[in-house]
Amino acid sequence: MAFRRFLRGTVPWDRLEGVTKAVMERYGESSARVEFLEADNWLSTPLVVNDHWFVKVITQQNSLVHALLTTGRNLGAFSSGTEGFFEHFGTPYEMAEHELAATERMRELGISAPEPVEAFEYEGMGVVVLEYLAEFETFDDLDPETVRRHAPTVFDFLHRMHEDGLAHGDFRCENVLLADGEVYFIDATSVREDAIADARAYDLACALGALEPIVGADAAVGAAAEFYETDELLAAEEFLDFVNIRPDHDFDAGDLRGAVEKLASGGPSE
């Protein structure tokens, strides 16, 4: 736990106070109520200002962790027989800029995501400001029937990103929200544009692996098949073992392979 705390790091209160004052000045607020969110997030310190702005503070320590995670994921991609496709940003501000740009691009594609406000630098830290969704549930907190009902939307959104040459890169149920009955994507990471085909297959494997424990392999593959061709599902199958070694994924890769193979052979998928 001490090592985890070291990696995640903490931001001194005086610097967080400075960020809050900067947000207040930028948006004409005379006072601020700050809420720190309970999140196992290694890449930023999230907080909410005046129940209106969702603010993520990214430090050099967060940038270091991002570099370590990127290296580890690329090594995992090598083990799957493909070149690594994850990218790292050189500074916290570049990380903040990317998240803002990725959110803007998703919304341009008709994908629901929190409204992006801006990214700025404060004393060497990156700060990204987004719309705050006051009431939402992550997909891993929803009941199976609700997830099953919204699963096609998940693959629709993912497919729109892929058709536009964009990949999410960090698809997990905690990065898919349901707010007012609407599905939202958050926290897209960066992948190399010249490796987008492998990144798409990896994304699809992550989505299948995230939904399988909730709705079952057949339902997950069936929802994906509404938007992806069989050869795309077979390409994703190659990444299932790589995805499953991630500590934030735990699914039955054998069941997913069986569901994909059944679909490929012309059998029904529920």
PDB file of C-alpha atoms in Angstrom:
ATOM      1  CA  MET A   1       0.000   0.000   0.000  1.00  0.00           C
ATOM      2  CA  ALA A   2       2.878   2.381   0.773  1.00  0.00           C
ATOM      3  CA  PHE A   3       4.316   1.763  -2.692  1.00  0.00           C
ATOM      4  CA  ARG A   4       0.904   2.365  -4.279  1.00  0.00           C
ATOM      5  CA  ARG A   5       0.593   5.645  -2.374  1.00  0.00           C
ATOM      6  CA  PHE A   6       4.088   6.605  -3.522  1.00  0.00           C
ATOM      7  CA  LEU A   7       3.247   5.936  -7.153  1.00  0.00           C
ATOM      8  CA  ARG A   8      -0.083   7.745  -6.999  1.00  0.00           C
ATOM      9  CA  GLY A   9       1.443  10.681  -5.131  1.00  0.00           C
ATOM     10  CA  THR A  10      -0.332  13.532  -3.413  1.00  0.00           C
ATOM     11  CA  VAL A  11      -0.686  17.181  -4.313  1.00  0.00           C
ATOM     12  CA  PRO A  12       0.095  19.597  -1.451  1.00  0.00           C
ATOM     13  CA  TRP A  13      -2.948  21.509  -0.289  1.00  0.00           C
ATOM     14  CA  ASP A  14      -1.448  24.913  -1.100  1.00  0.00           C
ATOM     15  CA  ARG A  15      -1.055  23.887  -4.746  1.00  0.00           C
ATOM     16  CA  LEU A  16      -4.587  22.493  -4.915  1.00  0.00           C
ATOM     17  CA  GLU A  17      -5.799  25.722  -3.354  1.00  0.00           C
ATOM     18  CA  GLY A  18      -3.925  27.607  -6.057  1.00  0.00           C
ATOM     19  CA  VAL A  19      -5.572  25.544  -8.783  1.00  0.00           C
ATOM     20  CA  THR A  20      -8.994  26.197  -7.231  1.00  0.00           C
ATOM     21  CA  LYS A  21      -8.344  29.952  -7.131  1.00  0.00           C
ATOM     22  CA  ALA A  22      -7.237  29.830 -10.773  1.00  0.00           C
ATOM     23  CA  VAL A  23     -10.497  28.111 -11.710  1.00  0.00           C
ATOM     24  CA  MET A  24     -12.477  30.695  -9.744  1.00  0.00           C
ATOM     25  CA  GLU A  25     -10.710  33.574 -11.496  1.00  0.00           C
ATOM     26  CA  ARG A  26     -11.157  32.039 -14.937  1.00  0.00           C
ATOM     27  CA  TYR A  27     -14.910  31.580 -14.510  1.00  0.00           C
ATOM     28  CA  GLY A  28     -15.768  34.636 -12.435  1.00  0.00           C
ATOM     29  CA  GLU A  29     -16.570  32.843  -9.165  1.00  0.00           C
ATOM     30  CA  SER A  30     -16.259  34.832  -5.938  1.00  0.00           C
ATOM     31  CA  SER A  31     -16.244  31.738  -3.703  1.00  0.00           C
ATOM     32  CA  ALA A  32     -15.713  28.048  -4.152  1.00  0.00           C
ATOM     33  CA  ARG A  33     -16.915  24.814  -2.649  1.00  0.00           C
ATOM     34  CA  VAL A  34     -14.490  22.022  -3.387  1.00  0.00           C
ATOM     35  CA  GLU A  35     -15.263  18.311  -3.207  1.00  0.00           C
ATOM     36  CA  PHE A  36     -12.485  15.764  -3.536  1.00  0.00           C
ATOM     37  CA  LEU A  37     -13.622  12.597  -5.234  1.00  0.00           C
ATOM     38  CA  GLU A  38     -12.865   9.129  -3.940  1.00  0.00           C
ATOM     39  CA  ALA A  39     -11.176   7.522  -6.920  1.00  0.00           C
ATOM     40  CA  ASP A  40      -8.410   4.967  -7.355  1.00  0.00           C
ATOM     41  CA  ASN A  41      -6.857   7.147 -10.025  1.00  0.00           C
ATOM     42  CA  TRP A  42      -3.110   7.015 -10.526  1.00  0.00           C
ATOM     43  CA  LEU A  43      -3.027   9.613 -13.285  1.00  0.00           C
ATOM     44  CA  SER A  44      -4.602  12.684 -11.665  1.00  0.00           C
ATOM     45  CA  THR A  45      -6.203  14.179  -8.578  1.00  0.00           C
ATOM     46  CA  PRO A  46      -9.910  14.726  -9.346  1.00  0.00           C
ATOM     47  CA  LEU A  47     -12.028  17.357  -7.645  1.00  0.00           C
ATOM     48  CA  VAL A  48     -15.291  19.211  -8.206  1.00  0.00           C
ATOM     49  CA  VAL A  49     -15.644  22.985  -7.911  1.00  0.00           C
ATOM     50  CA  ASN A  50     -19.046  24.455  -7.073  1.00  0.00           C
ATOM     51  CA  ASP A  51     -20.856  21.319  -8.287  1.00  0.00           C
ATOM     52  CA  HIS A  52     -20.255  22.596 -11.805  1.00  0.00           C
ATOM     53  CA  TRP A  53     -16.681  21.944 -12.924  1.00  0.00           C
ATOM     54  CA  PHE A  54     -14.903  18.624 -12.851  1.00  0.00           C
ATOM     55  CA  VAL A  55     -11.208  19.382 -12.472  1.00  0.00           C
ATOM     56  CA  LYS A  56      -8.333  16.929 -12.889  1.00  0.00           C
ATOM     57  CA  VAL A  57      -4.929  17.983 -11.597  1.00  0.00           C
ATOM     58  CA  ILE A  58      -2.022  16.161 -13.256  1.00  0.00           C
ATOM     59  CA  THR A  59       1.412  16.272 -11.641  1.00  0.00           C
ATOM     60  CA  GLN A  60       4.908  15.218 -12.687  1.00  0.00           C
ATOM     61  CA  GLN A  61       4.373  12.135 -10.508  1.00  0.00           C
ATOM     62  CA  ASN A  62       1.230  11.284 -12.485  1.00  0.00           C
ATOM     63  CA  SER A  63       3.199  11.765 -15.704  1.00  0.00           C
ATOM     64  CA  LEU A  64       5.860   9.342 -14.447  1.00  0.00           C
ATOM     65  CA  VAL A  65       3.218   6.732 -13.622  1.00  0.00           C
ATOM     66  CA  HIS A  66       1.681   7.235 -17.072  1.00  0.00           C
ATOM     67  CA  ALA A  67       5.107   6.564 -18.620  1.00  0.00           C
ATOM     68  CA  LEU A  68       5.487   3.375 -16.558  1.00  0.00           C
ATOM     69  CA  LEU A  69       1.989   2.159 -17.464  1.00  0.00           C
ATOM     70  CA  THR A  70       2.576   2.979 -21.120  1.00  0.00           C
ATOM     71  CA  THR A  71       5.815   0.993 -21.137  1.00  0.00           C
ATOM     72  CA  GLY A  72       4.165  -1.965 -19.420  1.00  0.00           C
ATOM     73  CA  ARG A  73       1.219  -1.974 -21.812  1.00  0.00           C
ATOM     74  CA  ASN A  74       3.495  -1.780 -24.836  1.00  0.00           C
ATOM     75  CA  LEU A  75       5.514  -4.724 -23.522  1.00  0.00           C
ATOM     76  CA  GLY A  76       2.255  -6.620 -23.173  1.00  0.00           C
ATOM     77  CA  ALA A  77       1.377  -5.743 -26.760  1.00  0.00           C
ATOM     78  CA  PHE A  78       4.758  -7.119 -27.874  1.00  0.00           C
ATOM     79  CA  SER A  79       3.946 -10.354 -26.059  1.00  0.00           C
ATOM     80  CA  SER A  80       0.740 -10.558 -28.103  1.00  0.00           C
ATOM     81  CA  GLY A  81       2.793 -10.486 -31.296  1.00  0.00           C
ATOM     82  CA  THR A  82       2.240  -6.858 -32.264  1.00  0.00           C
ATOM     83  CA  GLU A  83       4.145  -3.627 -31.985  1.00  0.00           C
ATOM     84  CA  GLY A  84       3.310  -1.443 -28.989  1.00  0.00           C
ATOM     85  CA  PHE A  85       0.788   1.260 -29.807  1.00  0.00           C
ATOM     86  CA  PHE A  86       0.356   3.285 -26.600  1.00  0.00           C
ATOM     87  CA  GLU A  87       1.815   6.802 -26.461  1.00  0.00           C
ATOM     88  CA  HIS A  88       3.191   8.803 -23.561  1.00  0.00           C
ATOM     89  CA  PHE A  89       3.110  12.580 -23.231  1.00  0.00           C
ATOM     90  CA  GLY A  90       6.169  14.479 -22.142  1.00  0.00           C
ATOM     91  CA  THR A  91       4.547  16.844 -19.645  1.00  0.00           C
ATOM     92  CA  PRO A  92       1.474  16.984 -17.369  1.00  0.00           C
ATOM     93  CA  TYR A  93       0.107  19.832 -19.471  1.00  0.00           C
ATOM     94  CA  GLU A  94       0.342  17.697 -22.623  1.00  0.00           C
ATOM     95  CA  MET A  95      -1.629  14.970 -20.816  1.00  0.00           C
ATOM     96  CA  ALA A  96      -4.308  17.532 -19.935  1.00  0.00           C
ATOM     97  CA  GLU A  97      -4.392  18.886 -23.502  1.00  0.00           C
ATOM     98  CA  HIS A  98      -4.826  15.399 -24.909  1.00  0.00           C
ATOM     99  CA  GLU A  99      -7.750  14.550 -22.617  1.00  0.00           C
ATOM    100  CA  LEU A 100      -9.485  17.777 -23.589  1.00  0.00           C
ATOM    101  CA  ALA A 101      -8.886  17.170 -27.313  1.00  0.00           C
ATOM    102  CA  ALA A 102     -10.013  13.519 -27.121  1.00  0.00           C
ATOM    103  CA  THR A 103     -13.208  14.563 -25.333  1.00  0.00           C
ATOM    104  CA  GLU A 104     -13.898  17.238 -27.941  1.00  0.00           C
ATOM    105  CA  ARG A 105     -13.352  14.749 -30.748  1.00  0.00           C
ATOM    106  CA  MET A 106     -15.667  12.163 -29.208  1.00  0.00           C
ATOM    107  CA  ARG A 107     -18.442  14.728 -28.910  1.00  0.00           C
ATOM    108  CA  GLU A 108     -17.933  15.756 -32.557  1.00  0.00           C
ATOM    109  CA  LEU A 109     -18.612  12.125 -33.481  1.00  0.00           C
ATOM    110  CA  GLY A 110     -21.911  12.141 -31.601  1.00  0.00           C
ATOM    111  CA  ILE A 111     -20.509  10.220 -28.645  1.00  0.00           C
ATOM    112  CA  SER A 112     -21.803  11.420 -25.298  1.00  0.00           C
ATOM    113  CA  ALA A 113     -18.975  12.738 -23.125  1.00  0.00           C
ATOM    114  CA  PRO A 114     -18.736  15.490 -20.509  1.00  0.00           C
ATOM    115  CA  GLU A 115     -18.523  18.912 -22.135  1.00  0.00           C
ATOM    116  CA  PRO A 116     -14.864  19.985 -22.370  1.00  0.00           C
ATOM    117  CA  VAL A 117     -14.085  23.432 -20.970  1.00  0.00           C
ATOM    118  CA  GLU A 118     -10.325  23.971 -21.178  1.00  0.00           C
ATOM    119  CA  ALA A 119      -6.854  22.754 -20.270  1.00  0.00           C
ATOM    120  CA  PHE A 120      -4.242  24.984 -18.709  1.00  0.00           C
ATOM    121  CA  GLU A 121      -0.919  24.793 -16.894  1.00  0.00           C
ATOM    122  CA  TYR A 122      -0.450  25.784 -13.272  1.00  0.00           C
ATOM    123  CA  GLU A 123       3.006  25.699 -11.671  1.00  0.00           C
ATOM    124  CA  GLY A 124       4.159  22.842 -13.872  1.00  0.00           C
ATOM    125  CA  MET A 125       0.945  20.834 -13.404  1.00  0.00           C
ATOM    126  CA  GLY A 126      -1.613  20.112 -16.084  1.00  0.00           C
ATOM    127  CA  VAL A 127      -5.214  21.025 -15.312  1.00  0.00           C
ATOM    128  CA  VAL A 128      -8.162  19.860 -17.392  1.00  0.00           C
ATOM    129  CA  VAL A 129     -11.645  21.217 -16.744  1.00  0.00           C
ATOM    130  CA  LEU A 130     -14.764  19.376 -17.866  1.00  0.00           C
ATOM    131  CA  GLU A 131     -18.487  19.500 -17.248  1.00  0.00           C
ATOM    132  CA  TYR A 132     -19.393  17.815 -13.965  1.00  0.00           C
ATOM    133  CA  LEU A 133     -22.019  15.101 -14.198  1.00  0.00           C
ATOM    134  CA  ALA A 134     -23.637  15.361 -10.803  1.00  0.00           C
ATOM    135  CA  GLU A 135     -25.443  12.023 -10.836  1.00  0.00           C
ATOM    136  CA  PHE A 136     -24.146   8.985 -12.658  1.00  0.00           C
ATOM    137  CA  GLU A 137     -23.330   5.333 -12.215  1.00  0.00           C
ATOM    138  CA  THR A 138     -20.411   3.489 -13.748  1.00  0.00           C
ATOM    139  CA  PHE A 139     -21.171   0.356 -15.733  1.00  0.00           C
ATOM    140  CA  ASP A 140     -19.626  -1.888 -13.072  1.00  0.00           C
ATOM    141  CA  ASP A 141     -22.219  -0.580 -10.569  1.00  0.00           C
ATOM    142  CA  LEU A 142     -25.231  -1.318 -12.780  1.00  0.00           C
ATOM    143  CA  ASP A 143     -27.392  -4.423 -12.752  1.00  0.00           C
ATOM    144  CA  PRO A 144     -26.837  -6.917 -15.612  1.00  0.00           C
ATOM    145  CA  GLU A 145     -30.124  -6.165 -17.363  1.00  0.00           C
ATOM    146  CA  THR A 146     -29.358  -2.435 -17.546  1.00  0.00           C
ATOM    147  CA  VAL A 147     -25.875  -3.140 -18.916  1.00  0.00           C
ATOM    148  CA  ARG A 148     -27.316  -5.593 -21.432  1.00  0.00           C
ATOM    149  CA  ARG A 149     -29.804  -2.950 -22.594  1.00  0.00           C
ATOM    150  CA  HIS A 150     -27.097  -0.322 -23.136  1.00  0.00           C
ATOM    151  CA  ALA A 151     -24.370  -2.635 -24.474  1.00  0.00           C
ATOM    152  CA  PRO A 152     -25.210  -1.913 -28.149  1.00  0.00           C
ATOM    153  CA  THR A 153     -24.714   1.811 -27.496  1.00  0.00           C
ATOM    154  CA  VAL A 154     -21.280   1.072 -26.035  1.00  0.00           C
ATOM    155  CA  PHE A 155     -20.205  -0.725 -29.204  1.00  0.00           C
ATOM    156  CA  ASP A 156     -21.868   1.903 -31.386  1.00  0.00           C
ATOM    157  CA  PHE A 157     -19.791   4.627 -29.699  1.00  0.00           C
ATOM    158  CA  LEU A 158     -16.624   2.559 -29.870  1.00  0.00           C
ATOM    159  CA  HIS A 159     -17.226   1.819 -33.551  1.00  0.00           C
ATOM    160  CA  ARG A 160     -17.727   5.524 -34.315  1.00  0.00           C
ATOM    161  CA  MET A 161     -14.353   6.257 -32.739  1.00  0.00           C
ATOM    162  CA  HIS A 162     -12.684   3.488 -34.694  1.00  0.00           C
ATOM    163  CA  GLU A 163     -14.241   4.533 -38.006  1.00  0.00           C
ATOM    164  CA  ASP A 164     -12.815   8.015 -37.446  1.00  0.00           C
ATOM    165  CA  GLY A 165      -9.308   6.693 -36.728  1.00  0.00           C
ATOM    166  CA  LEU A 166      -9.577   7.213 -32.963  1.00  0.00           C
ATOM    167  CA  ALA A 167      -9.115   4.598 -30.242  1.00  0.00           C
ATOM    168  CA  HIS A 168     -10.082   4.801 -26.590  1.00  0.00           C
ATOM    169  CA  GLY A 169      -7.052   2.878 -25.325  1.00  0.00           C
ATOM    170  CA  ASP A 170      -8.271   2.400 -21.762  1.00  0.00           C
ATOM    171  CA  PHE A 171     -11.742   0.885 -21.997  1.00  0.00           C
ATOM    172  CA  ARG A 172     -12.994  -0.274 -18.591  1.00  0.00           C
ATOM    173  CA  CYS A 173     -16.465  -0.271 -17.075  1.00  0.00           C
ATOM    174  CA  GLU A 174     -15.469   2.564 -14.765  1.00  0.00           C
ATOM    175  CA  ASN A 175     -14.807   4.694 -17.860  1.00  0.00           C
ATOM    176  CA  VAL A 176     -18.368   4.189 -19.100  1.00  0.00           C
ATOM    177  CA  LEU A 177     -21.029   6.156 -17.240  1.00  0.00           C
ATOM    178  CA  LEU A 178     -24.808   6.144 -17.253  1.00  0.00           C
ATOM    179  CA  ALA A 179     -26.314   9.543 -16.460  1.00  0.00           C
ATOM    180  CA  ASP A 180     -30.002  10.362 -16.975  1.00  0.00           C
ATOM    181  CA  GLY A 181     -30.347   7.156 -18.975  1.00  0.00           C
ATOM    182  CA  GLU A 182     -27.566   8.154 -21.366  1.00  0.00           C
ATOM    183  CA  VAL A 183     -24.218   6.398 -21.902  1.00  0.00           C
ATOM    184  CA  TYR A 184     -21.085   8.555 -21.561  1.00  0.00           C
ATOM    185  CA  PHE A 185     -17.442   7.766 -22.409  1.00  0.00           C
ATOM    186  CA  ILE A 186     -14.603   9.292 -20.371  1.00  0.00           C
ATOM    187  CA  ASP A 187     -10.814   9.023 -19.992  1.00  0.00           C
ATOM    188  CA  ALA A 188      -9.658   8.160 -23.504  1.00  0.00           C
ATOM    189  CA  THR A 189      -5.892   7.688 -23.657  1.00  0.00           C
ATOM    190  CA  SER A 190      -3.481   8.022 -26.588  1.00  0.00           C
ATOM    191  CA  VAL A 191      -2.387   5.504 -29.190  1.00  0.00           C
ATOM    192  CA  ARG A 192      -0.106   5.842 -32.187  1.00  0.00           C
ATOM    193  CA  GLU A 193      -2.007   6.707 -35.362  1.00  0.00           C
ATOM    194  CA  ASP A 194       0.144   4.374 -37.460  1.00  0.00           C
ATOM    195  CA  ALA A 195      -0.898   1.432 -35.246  1.00  0.00           C
ATOM    196  CA  ILE A 196      -4.613   2.201 -35.181  1.00  0.00           C
ATOM    197  CA  ALA A 197      -5.663  -1.221 -36.525  1.00  0.00           C
ATOM    198  CA  ASP A 198      -4.092  -3.047 -33.573  1.00  0.00           C
ATOM    199  CA  ALA A 199      -5.415  -0.385 -31.182  1.00  0.00           C
ATOM    200  CA  ARG A 200      -8.948  -0.952 -32.482  1.00  0.00           C
ATOM    201  CA  ALA A 201      -8.664  -4.706 -31.934  1.00  0.00           C
ATOM    202  CA  TYR A 202      -7.307  -4.070 -28.432  1.00  0.00           C
ATOM    203  CA  ASP A 203     -10.180  -1.662 -27.674  1.00  0.00           C
ATOM    204  CA  LEU A 204     -12.729  -4.212 -28.811  1.00  0.00           C
ATOM    205  CA  ALA A 205     -11.079  -6.933 -26.704  1.00  0.00           C
ATOM    206  CA  CYS A 206     -11.191  -4.605 -23.674  1.00  0.00           C
ATOM    207  CA  ALA A 207     -14.890  -3.865 -24.215  1.00  0.00           C
ATOM    208  CA  LEU A 208     -15.756  -7.549 -24.585  1.00  0.00           C
ATOM    209  CA  GLY A 209     -13.700  -8.385 -21.503  1.00  0.00           C
ATOM    210  CA  ALA A 210     -15.313  -5.600 -19.481  1.00  0.00           C
ATOM    211  CA  LEU A 211     -18.878  -6.652 -20.307  1.00  0.00           C
ATOM    212  CA  GLU A 212     -18.475 -10.446 -20.202  1.00  0.00           C
ATOM    213  CA  PRO A 213     -18.520 -10.757 -16.374  1.00  0.00           C
ATOM    214  CA  ILE A 214     -21.725  -8.687 -16.253  1.00  0.00           C
ATOM    215  CA  VAL A 215     -23.839  -9.923 -19.164  1.00  0.00           C
ATOM    216  CA  GLY A 216     -22.047 -13.091 -20.312  1.00  0.00           C
ATOM    217  CA  ALA A 217     -19.933 -13.848 -23.367  1.00  0.00           C
ATOM    218  CA  ASP A 218     -22.773 -14.462 -25.837  1.00  0.00           C
ATOM    219  CA  ALA A 219     -24.550 -11.208 -25.007  1.00  0.00           C
ATOM    220  CA  ALA A 220     -21.319  -9.189 -25.150  1.00  0.00           C
ATOM    221  CA  VAL A 221     -20.285 -10.668 -28.502  1.00  0.00           C
ATOM    222  CA  GLY A 222     -23.826 -10.345 -29.840  1.00  0.00           C
ATOM    223  CA  ALA A 223     -23.943  -6.631 -29.008  1.00  0.00           C
ATOM    224  CA  ALA A 224     -20.529  -6.094 -30.602  1.00  0.00           C
ATOM    225  CA  ALA A 225     -21.582  -7.982 -33.728  1.00  0.00           C
ATOM    226  CA  GLU A 226     -24.255  -5.349 -34.379  1.00  0.00           C
ATOM    227  CA  PHE A 227     -21.444  -2.939 -35.336  1.00  0.00           C
ATOM    228  CA  TYR A 228     -18.325  -5.030 -36.011  1.00  0.00           C
ATOM    229  CA  GLU A 229     -17.620  -7.550 -38.745  1.00  0.00           C
ATOM    230  CA  THR A 230     -16.624 -11.105 -37.874  1.00  0.00           C
ATOM    231  CA  ASP A 231     -13.010 -10.543 -38.949  1.00  0.00           C
ATOM    232  CA  GLU A 232     -12.813  -7.587 -36.553  1.00  0.00           C
ATOM    233  CA  LEU A 233     -14.067  -9.754 -33.696  1.00  0.00           C
ATOM    234  CA  LEU A 234     -11.528 -12.431 -34.590  1.00  0.00           C
ATOM    235  CA  ALA A 235      -8.776  -9.792 -34.535  1.00  0.00           C
ATOM    236  CA  ALA A 236      -9.933  -8.712 -31.074  1.00  0.00           C
ATOM    237  CA  GLU A 237      -9.805 -12.336 -29.942  1.00  0.00           C
ATOM    238  CA  GLU A 238      -6.017 -12.246 -30.385  1.00  0.00           C
ATOM    239  CA  PHE A 239      -5.765  -9.604 -27.646  1.00  0.00           C
ATOM    240  CA  LEU A 240      -7.949 -11.265 -25.013  1.00  0.00           C
ATOM    241  CA  ASP A 241      -5.078 -12.863 -23.077  1.00  0.00           C
ATOM    242  CA  PHE A 242      -3.131  -9.587 -23.090  1.00  0.00           C
ATOM    243  CA  VAL A 243      -6.141  -7.672 -21.763  1.00  0.00           C
ATOM    244  CA  ASN A 244      -6.902 -10.318 -19.150  1.00  0.00           C
ATOM    245  CA  ILE A 245      -3.507  -9.946 -17.436  1.00  0.00           C
ATOM    246  CA  ARG A 246      -4.326  -6.333 -16.611  1.00  0.00           C
ATOM    247  CA  PRO A 247      -5.226  -6.004 -12.918  1.00  0.00           C
ATOM    248  CA  ASP A 248      -8.342  -3.990 -13.806  1.00  0.00           C
ATOM    249  CA  HIS A 249      -9.802  -6.723 -16.038  1.00  0.00           C
ATOM    250  CA  ASP A 250     -11.022 -10.155 -14.969  1.00  0.00           C
ATOM    251  CA  PHE A 251     -13.109 -12.192 -17.389  1.00  0.00           C
ATOM    252  CA  ASP A 252     -13.473 -15.634 -18.916  1.00  0.00           C
ATOM    253  CA  ALA A 253     -11.389 -15.424 -22.090  1.00  0.00           C
ATOM    254  CA  GLY A 254     -12.340 -18.992 -23.019  1.00  0.00           C
ATOM    255  CA  ASP A 255     -16.046 -18.181 -23.013  1.00  0.00           C
ATOM    256  CA  LEU A 256     -15.448 -15.095 -25.151  1.00  0.00           C
ATOM    257  CA  ARG A 257     -13.381 -17.092 -27.635  1.00  0.00           C
ATOM    258  CA  GLY A 258     -16.144 -19.673 -27.801  1.00  0.00           C
ATOM    259  CA  ALA A 259     -18.771 -16.994 -28.473  1.00  0.00           C
ATOM    260  CA  VAL A 260     -16.652 -15.369 -31.199  1.00  0.00           C
ATOM    261  CA  GLU A 261     -15.870 -18.725 -32.824  1.00  0.00           C
ATOM    262  CA  LYS A 262     -19.562 -19.673 -32.723  1.00  0.00           C
ATOM    263  CA  LEU A 263     -20.443 -16.447 -34.455  1.00  0.00           C
ATOM    264  CA  ALA A 264     -17.674 -16.928 -37.026  1.00  0.00           C
ATOM    265  CA  SER A 265     -18.932 -20.433 -37.817  1.00  0.00           C
ATOM    266  CA  GLY A 266     -22.435 -19.157 -38.445  1.00  0.00           C
ATOM    267  CA  GLY A 267     -23.940 -20.163 -35.099  1.00  0.00           C
ATOM    268  CA  PRO A 268     -26.344 -17.891 -33.193  1.00  0.00           C
ATOM    269  CA  SER A 269     -25.116 -15.412 -30.587  1.00  0.00           C
ATOM    270  CA  GLU A 270     -27.603 -14.358 -27.951  1.00  0.00           C
TER     271      GLU A 270
END
